[in-house]
Tab-separated table of C-alpha atoms and ligand atoms in Angstrom:
chain	number	residue	atom	x	y	z
A	1	UNK	CA	-15.716	-14.799	0.127
A	2	UNK	CA	-16.512	-11.396	1.646
A	3	UNK	CA	-14.073	-8.734	0.471
A	4	UNK	CA	-13.515	-5.108	1.497
A	5	UNK	CA	-11.531	-2.917	-0.896
A	6	UNK	CA	-9.964	0.447	-0.071
A	7	UNK	CA	-7.152	2.691	-1.326
A	8	UNK	CA	-5.471	5.999	-0.527
A	9	UNK	CA	-6.200	7.655	-3.870
A	10	UNK	CA	-9.927	8.159	-3.451
A	11	UNK	CA	-13.010	6.364	-4.752
A	12	UNK	CA	-12.606	7.971	-8.184
A	13	UNK	CA	-9.130	6.553	-8.793
A	14	UNK	CA	-8.631	4.129	-11.665
A	15	UNK	CA	-6.763	1.547	-9.598
A	16	UNK	CA	-9.546	0.847	-7.099
A	17	UNK	CA	-12.039	-0.052	-9.830
A	18	UNK	CA	-9.478	-2.389	-11.411
A	19	UNK	CA	-8.881	-4.009	-8.014
A	20	UNK	CA	-12.612	-4.385	-7.310
A	21	UNK	CA	-13.073	-6.115	-10.678
A	22	UNK	CA	-10.036	-8.357	-10.138
A	23	UNK	CA	-11.367	-9.361	-6.694
A	24	UNK	CA	-14.896	-10.038	-7.939
A	25	UNK	CA	-13.803	-13.493	-9.186
A	26	UNK	CA	-13.244	-14.409	-5.511
A	27	UNK	CA	-16.590	-13.404	-4.064
A	28	UNK	CA	-18.640	-10.373	-3.088
A	29	UNK	CA	-16.722	-7.106	-3.188
A	30	UNK	CA	-17.682	-3.962	-1.262
A	31	UNK	CA	-15.685	-0.748	-1.401
A	32	UNK	CA	-14.959	1.911	1.237
A	33	UNK	CA	-12.584	4.592	-0.015
A	34	UNK	CA	-11.483	8.100	0.939
A	35	UNK	CA	-13.519	10.936	-0.576
A	36	UNK	CA	-10.276	12.498	-1.898
A	37	UNK	CA	-6.653	11.578	-2.450
A	38	UNK	CA	-4.837	10.745	0.760
A	39	UNK	CA	-1.538	9.407	-0.552
A	40	UNK	CA	1.407	9.346	1.885
A	41	UNK	CA	-0.871	9.628	4.922
A	42	UNK	CA	0.693	6.510	6.455
A	43	UNK	CA	-1.301	4.801	9.192
A	44	UNK	CA	-3.141	7.992	10.144
A	45	UNK	CA	-6.511	7.761	11.868
A	46	UNK	CA	-9.189	10.430	12.364
A	47	UNK	CA	-9.900	10.938	16.050
A	48	UNK	CA	-10.879	14.592	16.551
A	49	UNK	CA	-13.354	15.061	13.705
A	50	UNK	CA	-16.598	13.309	12.779
A	51	UNK	CA	-16.454	10.822	9.933
A	52	UNK	CA	-19.048	11.406	7.228
A	53	UNK	CA	-20.113	8.596	4.930
A	54	UNK	CA	-21.684	8.966	1.487
A	55	UNK	CA	-22.728	6.453	-1.148
A	56	UNK	CA	-20.516	6.541	-4.249
A	57	UNK	CA	-21.529	5.337	-7.724
A	58	UNK	CA	-18.706	2.906	-8.467
A	59	UNK	CA	-19.969	0.920	-11.442
A	60	UNK	CA	-21.155	-2.528	-10.384
A	61	UNK	CA	-20.114	-2.309	-6.722
A	62	UNK	CA	-21.567	-1.245	-3.409
A	63	UNK	CA	-19.323	1.655	-2.479
A	64	UNK	CA	-19.091	4.336	0.176
A	65	UNK	CA	-16.733	7.253	0.612
A	66	UNK	CA	-15.411	8.360	3.986
A	67	UNK	CA	-13.954	11.838	4.638
A	68	UNK	CA	-10.925	10.298	6.304
A	69	UNK	CA	-7.922	8.081	5.771
A	70	UNK	CA	-7.646	4.467	4.579
A	71	UNK	CA	-7.598	3.337	8.226
A	72	UNK	CA	-10.917	5.134	8.767
A	73	UNK	CA	-12.298	3.557	5.585
A	74	UNK	CA	-11.433	0.050	6.789
A	75	UNK	CA	-12.980	0.541	10.208
A	76	UNK	CA	-16.107	2.325	8.957
A	77	UNK	CA	-16.336	-0.089	6.023
A	78	UNK	CA	-16.192	-3.144	8.279
A	79	UNK	CA	-18.843	-1.666	10.591
A	80	UNK	CA	-21.261	-0.569	7.869
A	81	UNK	CA	-20.655	-2.880	4.900
A	82	UNK	CA	-19.599	-6.157	6.560
A	83	UNK	CA	-21.077	-6.066	10.091
A	84	UNK	CA	-21.126	-9.882	10.222
A	85	UNK	CA	-17.487	-10.266	9.204
A	86	UNK	CA	-15.183	-10.042	6.246
A	87	UNK	CA	-12.645	-12.540	4.871
A	88	UNK	CA	-10.259	-10.387	2.868
A	89	UNK	CA	-9.111	-6.755	2.838
A	90	UNK	CA	-7.478	-5.379	-0.312
A	91	UNK	CA	-5.888	-1.945	-0.714
A	92	UNK	CA	-4.931	-0.322	-4.011
A	93	UNK	CA	-4.116	-0.589	-6.757
A	94	UNK	CA	-1.798	2.328	-6.037
A	95	UNK	CA	-0.371	4.279	-9.006
A	96	UNK	CA	3.200	4.221	-7.745
A	97	UNK	CA	5.535	1.932	-5.812
A	98	UNK	CA	5.375	1.183	-2.104
A	99	UNK	CA	8.714	-0.515	-1.642
A	100	UNK	CA	11.433	-0.319	0.975
A	101	UNK	CA	10.962	2.331	3.648
A	102	UNK	CA	8.391	4.083	1.449
A	103	UNK	CA	5.926	1.462	2.653
A	104	UNK	CA	5.925	3.215	6.032
A	105	UNK	CA	4.524	6.436	4.495
A	106	UNK	CA	1.979	4.637	2.376
A	107	UNK	CA	-1.744	4.990	2.921
A	108	UNK	CA	-2.202	1.998	0.613
A	109	UNK	CA	-0.067	-0.221	2.852
A	110	UNK	CA	-1.776	1.245	5.934
A	111	UNK	CA	-5.142	0.068	4.596
A	112	UNK	CA	-3.848	-3.512	4.557
A	113	UNK	CA	-2.215	-3.001	7.940
A	114	UNK	CA	-5.572	-1.976	9.425
A	115	UNK	CA	-7.182	-5.048	7.905
A	116	UNK	CA	-4.569	-7.191	9.669
A	117	UNK	CA	-5.193	-5.360	12.951
A	118	UNK	CA	-8.837	-6.397	12.545
A	119	UNK	CA	-7.666	-9.997	12.205
A	120	UNK	CA	-8.447	-10.247	8.474
A	121	UNK	CA	-6.131	-11.496	5.726
A	122	UNK	CA	-4.982	-8.329	3.972
A	123	UNK	CA	-3.030	-7.373	0.867
A	124	UNK	CA	-1.776	-4.016	-0.474
A	125	UNK	CA	-1.100	-3.766	-4.223
A	126	UNK	CA	0.918	-1.121	-6.088
A	127	UNK	CA	2.090	-0.584	-9.672
A	128	UNK	CA	5.710	0.512	-10.129
A	129	UNK	CA	6.579	2.463	-13.292
A	130	UNK	CA	10.229	2.657	-14.290
A	131	UNK	CA	10.126	6.322	-15.291
A	132	UNK	CA	8.199	9.454	-14.305
A	133	UNK	CA	5.149	9.751	-16.545
A	134	UNK	CA	5.271	6.124	-17.736
A	135	UNK	CA	1.895	4.328	-17.810
A	136	UNK	CA	0.789	2.449	-14.678
A	137	UNK	CA	-0.433	-0.644	-16.561
A	138	UNK	CA	-3.305	-1.355	-14.160
A	139	UNK	CA	-4.435	-4.062	-16.607
A	140	UNK	CA	-1.229	-5.926	-15.735
A	141	UNK	CA	-2.245	-5.647	-12.092
A	142	UNK	CA	-5.619	-7.157	-12.834
A	143	UNK	CA	-4.157	-10.010	-14.916
A	144	UNK	CA	-1.464	-10.756	-12.342
A	145	UNK	CA	-3.989	-10.837	-9.501
A	146	UNK	CA	-6.417	-13.066	-11.395
A	147	UNK	CA	-3.576	-15.458	-12.248
A	148	UNK	CA	-2.172	-15.439	-8.714
A	149	UNK	CA	-5.136	-15.225	-6.302
A	150	UNK	CA	-4.926	-18.906	-5.365
A	151	UNK	CA	-1.220	-18.715	-4.617
A	152	UNK	CA	-1.399	-15.322	-2.917
A	153	UNK	CA	-4.254	-16.349	-0.628
A	154	UNK	CA	-2.575	-19.657	0.254
A	155	UNK	CA	0.529	-17.943	1.670
A	156	UNK	CA	0.982	-18.268	5.436
A	157	UNK	CA	-0.829	-15.669	7.462
A	158	UNK	CA	0.036	-15.157	11.118
A	159	UNK	CA	-2.080	-12.950	13.349
A	160	UNK	CA	0.218	-10.023	12.656
A	161	UNK	CA	0.861	-10.601	8.963
A	162	UNK	CA	-0.225	-8.740	5.877
A	163	UNK	CA	1.169	-8.778	2.348
A	164	UNK	CA	2.664	-5.946	0.320
A	165	UNK	CA	2.589	-6.581	-3.432
A	166	UNK	CA	4.520	-4.396	-5.884
A	167	UNK	CA	4.130	-5.072	-9.601
A	168	UNK	CA	6.325	-3.749	-12.409
A	169	UNK	CA	4.277	-1.366	-14.567
A	170	UNK	CA	4.932	-3.174	-17.834
A	171	UNK	CA	2.939	-5.419	-20.170
A	172	UNK	CA	1.686	-8.522	-18.346
A	173	UNK	CA	3.521	-10.771	-20.821
A	174	UNK	CA	6.806	-9.047	-19.904
A	175	UNK	CA	6.531	-9.864	-16.187
A	176	UNK	CA	9.231	-12.444	-15.439
A	177	UNK	CA	7.404	-14.164	-12.590
A	178	UNK	CA	6.733	-13.662	-8.909
A	179	UNK	CA	9.200	-13.517	-6.026
A	180	UNK	CA	8.738	-13.573	-2.291
A	181	UNK	CA	10.863	-10.715	-1.023
A	182	UNK	CA	11.904	-8.735	1.994
A	183	UNK	CA	11.565	-4.994	2.479
A	184	UNK	CA	14.508	-3.209	0.881
A	185	UNK	CA	15.809	0.323	1.228
A	186	UNK	CA	15.473	3.305	-1.025
A	187	UNK	CA	17.929	6.166	-0.781
A	188	UNK	CA	16.845	9.704	-1.593
A	189	UNK	CA	19.033	12.738	-2.084
A	190	UNK	CA	17.985	16.356	-1.552
A	191	UNK	CA	14.902	15.136	0.237
A	192	UNK	CA	13.903	18.733	0.929
A	193	UNK	CA	14.216	21.176	-1.956
A	194	UNK	CA	14.399	24.904	-1.190
A	195	UNK	CA	12.645	27.324	-3.548
A	196	UNK	CA	11.632	30.960	-3.346
A	197	UNK	CA	8.257	32.574	-3.889
A	198	UNK	CA	7.918	35.799	-5.992
A	199	UNK	CA	8.616	37.844	-2.831
A	200	UNK	CA	11.871	36.091	-2.108
A	201	UNK	CA	10.551	34.077	0.807
A	202	UNK	CA	11.748	30.508	0.960
A	203	UNK	CA	9.433	27.537	0.755
A	204	UNK	CA	10.193	23.861	0.602
A	205	UNK	CA	9.157	20.840	-1.414
A	206	UNK	CA	9.581	17.442	0.096
A	207	UNK	CA	9.974	14.503	-2.230
A	208	UNK	CA	13.549	14.167	-3.265
A	209	UNK	CA	15.359	12.508	-6.080
A	210	UNK	CA	15.651	8.792	-5.825
A	211	UNK	CA	19.375	8.227	-6.233
A	212	UNK	CA	19.970	4.635	-5.360
A	213	UNK	CA	18.275	1.349	-5.033
A	214	UNK	CA	20.266	-0.878	-2.810
A	215	UNK	CA	21.232	-3.874	-4.843
A	216	UNK	CA	20.492	-6.425	-2.191
A	217	UNK	CA	19.222	-9.703	-3.584
A	218	UNK	CA	15.891	-10.831	-2.291
A	219	UNK	CA	14.414	-7.367	-1.723
A	220	UNK	CA	11.205	-5.910	-3.167
A	221	UNK	CA	13.223	-3.262	-4.990
A	222	UNK	CA	15.513	-5.761	-6.713
A	223	UNK	CA	12.614	-7.997	-7.723
A	224	UNK	CA	10.699	-5.186	-9.426
A	225	UNK	CA	13.892	-3.849	-10.999
A	226	UNK	CA	14.319	-7.311	-12.573
A	227	UNK	CA	10.678	-7.196	-13.784
A	228	UNK	CA	9.335	-9.661	-11.225
A	229	UNK	CA	6.216	-9.208	-9.137
A	230	UNK	CA	7.305	-8.654	-5.533
A	231	UNK	CA	5.323	-10.162	-2.662
A	232	UNK	CA	6.528	-9.182	0.826
A	233	UNK	CA	5.066	-10.630	4.004
A	234	UNK	CA	4.931	-7.720	6.469
A	235	UNK	CA	4.444	-7.803	10.225
A	236	UNK	CA	2.509	-5.556	12.550
A	237	UNK	CA	5.049	-6.497	15.190
A	238	UNK	CA	7.731	-3.823	14.855
A	239	UNK	CA	9.941	-5.425	17.501
A	240	UNK	CA	13.495	-5.926	16.264
A	241	UNK	CA	13.891	-9.436	17.637
A	242	UNK	CA	17.603	-9.641	16.958
A	243	UNK	CA	18.270	-6.272	18.633
A	244	UNK	CA	16.078	-7.333	21.547
A	245	UNK	CA	18.100	-10.506	22.075
A	246	UNK	CA	21.378	-8.596	21.948
A	247	UNK	CA	20.004	-5.728	24.071
A	248	UNK	CA	19.085	-8.216	26.786
A	249	UNK	CA	22.722	-9.241	26.980
A	250	UNK	CA	23.791	-5.688	27.801
A	251	UNK	CA	23.663	-5.363	31.556
A	252	UNK	CA	21.407	-2.556	32.673
A	253	UNK	CA	22.846	0.050	35.040
A	254	UNK	CA	22.027	-0.768	38.666
A	255	UNK	CA	19.877	1.872	40.289
B	1	MN	MN1	-1.719	6.653	-3.486
């Protein structure tokens, strides 16, 4: 199997090396990663600037860095590293959750999304600590992936599908199991925090305090909260099919 690995944390991040090792049991792994951290870049793409590529010494793997986003890494990586095709795109392992609406900001998820756009089976993987500063337990990520590759890669894959995996950042032995989930919601309060610089001028920090997980059964958030691995099939097709059906029943104004 031909595998392309990327992330949004840069080629030097711990999680990408763990992911490359975990994937090496499946076949030949090549890595194309950003040359710096690009977290929360979403599905951004570089259009107005040249993309520069450099070799990167990632132990045991052919690896390049790209001075762009995960999307750029996938497209440049496919062109340069796998010109004759690639069977699997993996993105991560991200040190932090990508659940609920947060997935839409995620560069990690965007890497998998770009793999799917290229018609390749794609998976994003993230570790979810339960407290700020708690360890990410990447070794749990590696063990979970190695134990679950066969299942994960046998899941149905439409032309617009990719998978978003979120793992509880705990000891592997403490993981309760794996659940197929849907995208939940996360609710933040004080999303924008106002501060003042030494001259009294205001500046703002965006981030916010996570105040509530919605306790809806079957969501990624609930699964991880209950110490299960969460596996969410995602779709490139953003159409709200139910709204579309109902919208078509509303008669349009006659011109
Ligand atoms: Mn990241």
